[in-house]
PDB file of C-alpha atoms in Angstrom:
ATOM      1  CA  UNK A   1     -38.533 -49.979  -0.964  1.00 60.00           C
ATOM      2  CA  UNK A   2     -37.348 -51.880  -3.971  1.00 67.00           C
ATOM      3  CA  UNK A   3     -33.938 -51.265  -5.485  1.00 69.00           C
ATOM      4  CA  UNK A   4     -35.597 -50.100  -8.686  1.00 72.00           C
ATOM      5  CA  UNK A   5     -37.473 -47.310  -6.830  1.00 71.00           C
ATOM      6  CA  UNK A   6     -34.283 -46.311  -4.997  1.00 70.00           C
ATOM      7  CA  UNK A   7     -32.440 -46.224  -8.291  1.00 74.00           C
ATOM      8  CA  UNK A   8     -35.143 -44.012  -9.883  1.00 79.00           C
ATOM      9  CA  UNK A   9     -35.073 -41.622  -6.913  1.00 79.00           C
ATOM     10  CA  UNK A  10     -31.296 -41.431  -7.138  1.00 81.00           C
ATOM     11  CA  UNK A  11     -31.468 -40.682 -10.893  1.00 82.00           C
ATOM     12  CA  UNK A  12     -34.074 -37.937 -10.358  1.00 81.00           C
ATOM     13  CA  UNK A  13     -31.982 -36.398  -7.566  1.00 83.00           C
ATOM     14  CA  UNK A  14     -28.855 -36.484  -9.747  1.00 85.00           C
ATOM     15  CA  UNK A  15     -30.716 -34.870 -12.659  1.00 85.00           C
ATOM     16  CA  UNK A  16     -32.164 -32.166 -10.372  1.00 83.00           C
ATOM     17  CA  UNK A  17     -28.770 -31.416  -8.855  1.00 83.00           C
ATOM     18  CA  UNK A  18     -27.233 -31.266 -12.321  1.00 81.00           C
ATOM     19  CA  UNK A  19     -29.904 -28.822 -13.514  1.00 75.00           C
ATOM     20  CA  UNK A  20     -29.391 -26.590 -10.455  1.00 80.00           C
ATOM     21  CA  UNK A  21     -25.608 -26.689 -10.926  1.00 77.00           C
ATOM     22  CA  UNK A  22     -26.011 -25.822 -14.614  1.00 79.00           C
ATOM     23  CA  UNK A  23     -28.279 -22.877 -13.755  1.00 74.00           C
ATOM     24  CA  UNK A  24     -25.774 -21.598 -11.190  1.00 76.00           C
ATOM     25  CA  UNK A  25     -22.900 -21.845 -13.685  1.00 77.00           C
ATOM     26  CA  UNK A  26     -25.016 -20.042 -16.322  1.00 67.00           C
ATOM     27  CA  UNK A  27     -25.932 -17.245 -13.856  1.00 66.00           C
ATOM     28  CA  UNK A  28     -22.299 -16.769 -12.825  1.00 74.00           C
ATOM     29  CA  UNK A  29     -21.214 -16.760 -16.474  1.00 67.00           C
ATOM     30  CA  UNK A  30     -23.872 -14.188 -17.362  1.00 67.00           C
ATOM     31  CA  UNK A  31     -22.830 -11.949 -14.466  1.00 65.00           C
ATOM     32  CA  UNK A  32     -19.169 -12.092 -15.484  1.00 71.00           C
ATOM     33  CA  UNK A  33     -20.033 -11.438 -19.146  1.00 63.00           C
ATOM     34  CA  UNK A  34     -22.210  -8.437 -18.197  1.00 59.00           C
ATOM     35  CA  UNK A  35     -19.566  -6.862 -15.984  1.00 59.00           C
ATOM     36  CA  UNK A  36     -16.835  -7.310 -18.598  1.00 58.00           C
ATOM     37  CA  UNK A  37     -18.876  -5.949 -21.508  1.00 52.00           C
ATOM     38  CA  UNK A  38     -20.767  -3.206 -19.619  1.00 50.00           C
ATOM     39  CA  UNK A  39     -20.465   0.231 -21.142  1.00 51.00           C
ATOM     40  CA  UNK A  40     -18.279   2.508 -19.135  1.00 50.00           C
ATOM     41  CA  UNK A  41     -20.229   5.610 -18.147  1.00 50.00           C
ATOM     42  CA  UNK A  42     -17.928   8.579 -18.199  1.00 63.00           C
ATOM     43  CA  UNK A  43     -18.072  10.501 -14.974  1.00 79.00           C
ATOM     44  CA  UNK A  44     -18.801  14.157 -15.612  1.00 85.00           C
ATOM     45  CA  UNK A  45     -16.702  16.787 -13.933  1.00 89.00           C
ATOM     46  CA  UNK A  46     -16.607  20.548 -13.609  1.00 92.00           C
ATOM     47  CA  UNK A  47     -15.664  22.123 -16.950  1.00 91.00           C
ATOM     48  CA  UNK A  48     -17.191  19.345 -19.088  1.00 94.00           C
ATOM     49  CA  UNK A  49     -19.876  20.176 -21.631  1.00 94.00           C
ATOM     50  CA  UNK A  50     -23.272  19.251 -20.203  1.00 96.00           C
ATOM     51  CA  UNK A  51     -24.710  16.349 -22.244  1.00 96.00           C
ATOM     52  CA  UNK A  52     -27.682  17.518 -24.295  1.00 96.00           C
ATOM     53  CA  UNK A  53     -31.050  15.832 -23.832  1.00 96.00           C
ATOM     54  CA  UNK A  54     -34.697  16.344 -24.643  1.00 96.00           C
ATOM     55  CA  UNK A  55     -37.425  15.538 -22.111  1.00 96.00           C
ATOM     56  CA  UNK A  56     -41.125  16.380 -21.862  1.00 94.00           C
ATOM     57  CA  UNK A  57     -42.634  18.357 -18.990  1.00 93.00           C
ATOM     58  CA  UNK A  58     -45.960  17.816 -17.246  1.00 91.00           C
ATOM     59  CA  UNK A  59     -47.728  20.098 -19.758  1.00 91.00           C
ATOM     60  CA  UNK A  60     -46.454  18.071 -22.733  1.00 93.00           C
ATOM     61  CA  UNK A  61     -43.854  20.662 -23.784  1.00 94.00           C
ATOM     62  CA  UNK A  62     -40.375  19.454 -24.717  1.00 95.00           C
ATOM     63  CA  UNK A  63     -37.275  20.874 -23.093  1.00 96.00           C
ATOM     64  CA  UNK A  64     -33.919  20.488 -24.795  1.00 96.00           C
ATOM     65  CA  UNK A  65     -30.953  21.523 -22.678  1.00 96.00           C
ATOM     66  CA  UNK A  66     -29.171  23.151 -25.620  1.00 95.00           C
ATOM     67  CA  UNK A  67     -32.187  25.466 -26.112  1.00 94.00           C
ATOM     68  CA  UNK A  68     -31.144  27.191 -22.884  1.00 94.00           C
ATOM     69  CA  UNK A  69     -27.698  28.161 -24.183  1.00 93.00           C
ATOM     70  CA  UNK A  70     -26.854  31.678 -23.059  1.00 96.00           C
ATOM     71  CA  UNK A  71     -28.722  31.157 -19.781  1.00 96.00           C
ATOM     72  CA  UNK A  72     -27.679  29.474 -16.569  1.00 96.00           C
ATOM     73  CA  UNK A  73     -29.455  26.184 -15.915  1.00 97.00           C
ATOM     74  CA  UNK A  74     -30.064  24.864 -12.430  1.00 97.00           C
ATOM     75  CA  UNK A  75     -30.460  21.175 -13.364  1.00 97.00           C
ATOM     76  CA  UNK A  76     -31.883  19.295 -10.386  1.00 97.00           C
ATOM     77  CA  UNK A  77     -32.341  15.488 -10.323  1.00 97.00           C
ATOM     78  CA  UNK A  78     -34.922  14.377  -7.765  1.00 96.00           C
ATOM     79  CA  UNK A  79     -37.728  12.028  -6.677  1.00 96.00           C
ATOM     80  CA  UNK A  80     -40.945  12.571  -4.715  1.00 95.00           C
ATOM     81  CA  UNK A  81     -39.885   9.935  -2.161  1.00 94.00           C
ATOM     82  CA  UNK A  82     -36.550  11.676  -1.451  1.00 94.00           C
ATOM     83  CA  UNK A  83     -36.699  13.582   1.872  1.00 95.00           C
ATOM     84  CA  UNK A  84     -33.918  16.099   1.042  1.00 95.00           C
ATOM     85  CA  UNK A  85     -35.590  16.729  -2.349  1.00 94.00           C
ATOM     86  CA  UNK A  86     -38.877  17.508  -0.604  1.00 94.00           C
ATOM     87  CA  UNK A  87     -37.148  19.978   1.720  1.00 94.00           C
ATOM     88  CA  UNK A  88     -35.318  21.899  -1.027  1.00 95.00           C
ATOM     89  CA  UNK A  89     -38.120  22.154  -3.620  1.00 95.00           C
ATOM     90  CA  UNK A  90     -39.956  25.120  -2.019  1.00 95.00           C
ATOM     91  CA  UNK A  91     -36.624  26.979  -1.725  1.00 96.00           C
ATOM     92  CA  UNK A  92     -35.928  26.278  -5.412  1.00 96.00           C
ATOM     93  CA  UNK A  93     -39.357  27.690  -6.283  1.00 96.00           C
ATOM     94  CA  UNK A  94     -38.652  30.845  -4.249  1.00 96.00           C
ATOM     95  CA  UNK A  95     -35.283  31.390  -5.900  1.00 96.00           C
ATOM     96  CA  UNK A  96     -36.710  30.684  -9.368  1.00 96.00           C
ATOM     97  CA  UNK A  97     -39.115  33.596  -8.742  1.00 95.00           C
ATOM     98  CA  UNK A  98     -36.058  35.748  -8.009  1.00 94.00           C
ATOM     99  CA  UNK A  99     -33.650  34.556 -10.716  1.00 95.00           C
ATOM    100  CA  UNK A 100     -35.958  33.387 -13.537  1.00 93.00           C
ATOM    101  CA  UNK A 101     -36.086  36.902 -15.005  1.00 94.00           C
ATOM    102  CA  UNK A 102     -32.302  37.206 -14.687  1.00 95.00           C
ATOM    103  CA  UNK A 103     -31.505  34.377 -17.115  1.00 95.00           C
ATOM    104  CA  UNK A 104     -31.345  31.454 -14.701  1.00 96.00           C
ATOM    105  CA  UNK A 105     -33.626  28.552 -15.555  1.00 96.00           C
ATOM    106  CA  UNK A 106     -34.585  25.707 -13.249  1.00 96.00           C
ATOM    107  CA  UNK A 107     -35.138  22.333 -14.851  1.00 96.00           C
ATOM    108  CA  UNK A 108     -36.197  19.655 -12.356  1.00 97.00           C
ATOM    109  CA  UNK A 109     -35.582  16.138 -13.703  1.00 97.00           C
ATOM    110  CA  UNK A 110     -37.744  13.579 -11.925  1.00 96.00           C
ATOM    111  CA  UNK A 111     -36.388  10.053 -12.047  1.00 95.00           C
ATOM    112  CA  UNK A 112     -38.932   7.710 -13.673  1.00 92.00           C
ATOM    113  CA  UNK A 113     -42.048   8.363 -11.605  1.00 95.00           C
ATOM    114  CA  UNK A 114     -45.612   8.560 -12.903  1.00 94.00           C
ATOM    115  CA  UNK A 115     -47.183  11.800 -14.090  1.00 94.00           C
ATOM    116  CA  UNK A 116     -49.762  11.465 -11.317  1.00 95.00           C
ATOM    117  CA  UNK A 117     -47.127  11.265  -8.555  1.00 96.00           C
ATOM    118  CA  UNK A 118     -45.137  14.183  -9.940  1.00 96.00           C
ATOM    119  CA  UNK A 119     -48.177  16.391 -10.675  1.00 96.00           C
ATOM    120  CA  UNK A 120     -49.562  15.773  -7.182  1.00 96.00           C
ATOM    121  CA  UNK A 121     -46.193  16.682  -5.656  1.00 96.00           C
ATOM    122  CA  UNK A 122     -45.806  19.820  -7.808  1.00 95.00           C
ATOM    123  CA  UNK A 123     -49.305  21.010  -6.888  1.00 94.00           C
ATOM    124  CA  UNK A 124     -48.785  20.271  -3.185  1.00 95.00           C
ATOM    125  CA  UNK A 125     -45.604  22.378  -3.064  1.00 94.00           C
ATOM    126  CA  UNK A 126     -46.703  25.065  -5.557  1.00 93.00           C
ATOM    127  CA  UNK A 127     -43.761  24.451  -7.886  1.00 94.00           C
ATOM    128  CA  UNK A 128     -43.496  27.055 -10.644  1.00 92.00           C
ATOM    129  CA  UNK A 129     -40.579  25.799 -12.748  1.00 95.00           C
ATOM    130  CA  UNK A 130     -40.467  23.182 -15.515  1.00 95.00           C
ATOM    131  CA  UNK A 131     -40.519  19.595 -14.264  1.00 96.00           C
ATOM    132  CA  UNK A 132     -39.567  16.875 -16.732  1.00 96.00           C
ATOM    133  CA  UNK A 133     -39.639  13.111 -16.196  1.00 95.00           C
ATOM    134  CA  UNK A 134     -36.684  10.924 -17.176  1.00 96.00           C
ATOM    135  CA  UNK A 135     -38.821   7.833 -17.806  1.00 94.00           C
ATOM    136  CA  UNK A 136     -36.065   5.485 -18.961  1.00 95.00           C
ATOM    137  CA  UNK A 137     -33.345   6.983 -16.731  1.00 94.00           C
ATOM    138  CA  UNK A 138     -31.212   7.766 -19.797  1.00 94.00           C
ATOM    139  CA  UNK A 139     -30.468  11.328 -18.661  1.00 95.00           C
ATOM    140  CA  UNK A 140     -29.690  10.115 -15.148  1.00 94.00           C
ATOM    141  CA  UNK A 141     -27.260   7.610 -16.674  1.00 93.00           C
ATOM    142  CA  UNK A 142     -25.681  10.186 -19.022  1.00 93.00           C
ATOM    143  CA  UNK A 143     -25.061  12.473 -16.041  1.00 93.00           C
ATOM    144  CA  UNK A 144     -24.011   9.538 -13.823  1.00 91.00           C
ATOM    145  CA  UNK A 145     -26.380  10.672 -11.067  1.00 91.00           C
ATOM    146  CA  UNK A 146     -25.926   9.118  -7.619  1.00 87.00           C
ATOM    147  CA  UNK A 147     -27.433   9.953  -5.087  1.00 91.00           C
ATOM    148  CA  UNK A 148     -30.604  12.049  -5.130  1.00 93.00           C
ATOM    149  CA  UNK A 149     -30.822  14.956  -4.991  1.00 95.00           C
ATOM    150  CA  UNK A 150     -27.991  15.977  -7.274  1.00 95.00           C
ATOM    151  CA  UNK A 151     -27.864  19.362  -8.950  1.00 96.00           C
ATOM    152  CA  UNK A 152     -25.724  20.270 -11.937  1.00 96.00           C
ATOM    153  CA  UNK A 153     -25.075  23.966 -12.362  1.00 97.00           C
ATOM    154  CA  UNK A 154     -24.745  24.587 -16.094  1.00 97.00           C
ATOM    155  CA  UNK A 155     -23.253  27.945 -17.042  1.00 96.00           C
ATOM    156  CA  UNK A 156     -24.469  30.049 -20.010  1.00 96.00           C
ATOM    157  CA  UNK A 157     -21.789  28.415 -22.223  1.00 95.00           C
ATOM    158  CA  UNK A 158     -23.312  24.961 -21.599  1.00 95.00           C
ATOM    159  CA  UNK A 159     -20.534  23.723 -19.310  1.00 96.00           C
ATOM    160  CA  UNK A 160     -20.918  22.131 -15.919  1.00 96.00           C
ATOM    161  CA  UNK A 161     -19.816  24.772 -13.449  1.00 95.00           C
ATOM    162  CA  UNK A 162     -20.565  22.890 -10.228  1.00 95.00           C
ATOM    163  CA  UNK A 163     -21.957  19.541  -9.089  1.00 95.00           C
ATOM    164  CA  UNK A 164     -23.907  19.572  -5.840  1.00 95.00           C
ATOM    165  CA  UNK A 165     -24.988  16.347  -4.131  1.00 94.00           C
ATOM    166  CA  UNK A 166     -27.339  16.316  -1.192  1.00 93.00           C
ATOM    167  CA  UNK A 167     -29.775  18.783   0.276  1.00 94.00           C
ATOM    168  CA  UNK A 168     -29.327  22.525  -0.277  1.00 96.00           C
ATOM    169  CA  UNK A 169     -30.589  25.374   1.857  1.00 96.00           C
ATOM    170  CA  UNK A 170     -32.362  28.349   0.323  1.00 95.00           C
ATOM    171  CA  UNK A 171     -29.189  30.391   0.895  1.00 97.00           C
ATOM    172  CA  UNK A 172     -27.137  27.738  -0.977  1.00 97.00           C
ATOM    173  CA  UNK A 173     -29.585  27.789  -3.881  1.00 96.00           C
ATOM    174  CA  UNK A 174     -29.497  31.585  -4.133  1.00 97.00           C
ATOM    175  CA  UNK A 175     -25.684  31.541  -4.165  1.00 96.00           C
ATOM    176  CA  UNK A 176     -25.584  28.833  -6.841  1.00 97.00           C
ATOM    177  CA  UNK A 177     -28.064  30.703  -9.043  1.00 96.00           C
ATOM    178  CA  UNK A 178     -25.968  33.835  -8.672  1.00 95.00           C
ATOM    179  CA  UNK A 179     -22.942  31.804  -9.861  1.00 95.00           C
ATOM    180  CA  UNK A 180     -24.571  30.771 -13.147  1.00 96.00           C
ATOM    181  CA  UNK A 181     -26.449  33.994 -13.847  1.00 95.00           C
ATOM    182  CA  UNK A 182     -25.462  35.446 -17.259  1.00 94.00           C
ATOM    183  CA  UNK A 183     -23.479  38.665 -17.088  1.00 87.00           C
TER     184      UNK A 183
END
């Protein structure tokens, strides 16, 4: 190989290494910038006012949390792929039958799945309460939801009365609905 070809190969290798190094430095810089300037999401706690939101259900009707003032709201965040969610949904439907007429509303907030997936799931399990879809995960973010399922019990005054993470039994659900039932 001639020295000119070796020199060209060396130049190309140096340029390629420089480009890769520049990309790595840019990626690290971007990551640092994002973490420093990221909005702090306030963690909700018992006693806080429940953030208001408006979402659309599977029938195209809008549900605004503040419209339920004066009633207890069993606000459940879930996904069709979530095993504990699947197990507790029929129990929620049973307890909604019991407590719906007593001023306790169930609002199931699905996290960004398609209408088809959610409708199929709701039909399969015979769900009888409003199911809304948080398409852009803005409500999930406002409520700082991790993990699924998470249920926020909102009392008739619009305050978070209890935060429940993980699977609930039917007995748990009945007790929680009793807690937020208007007097």
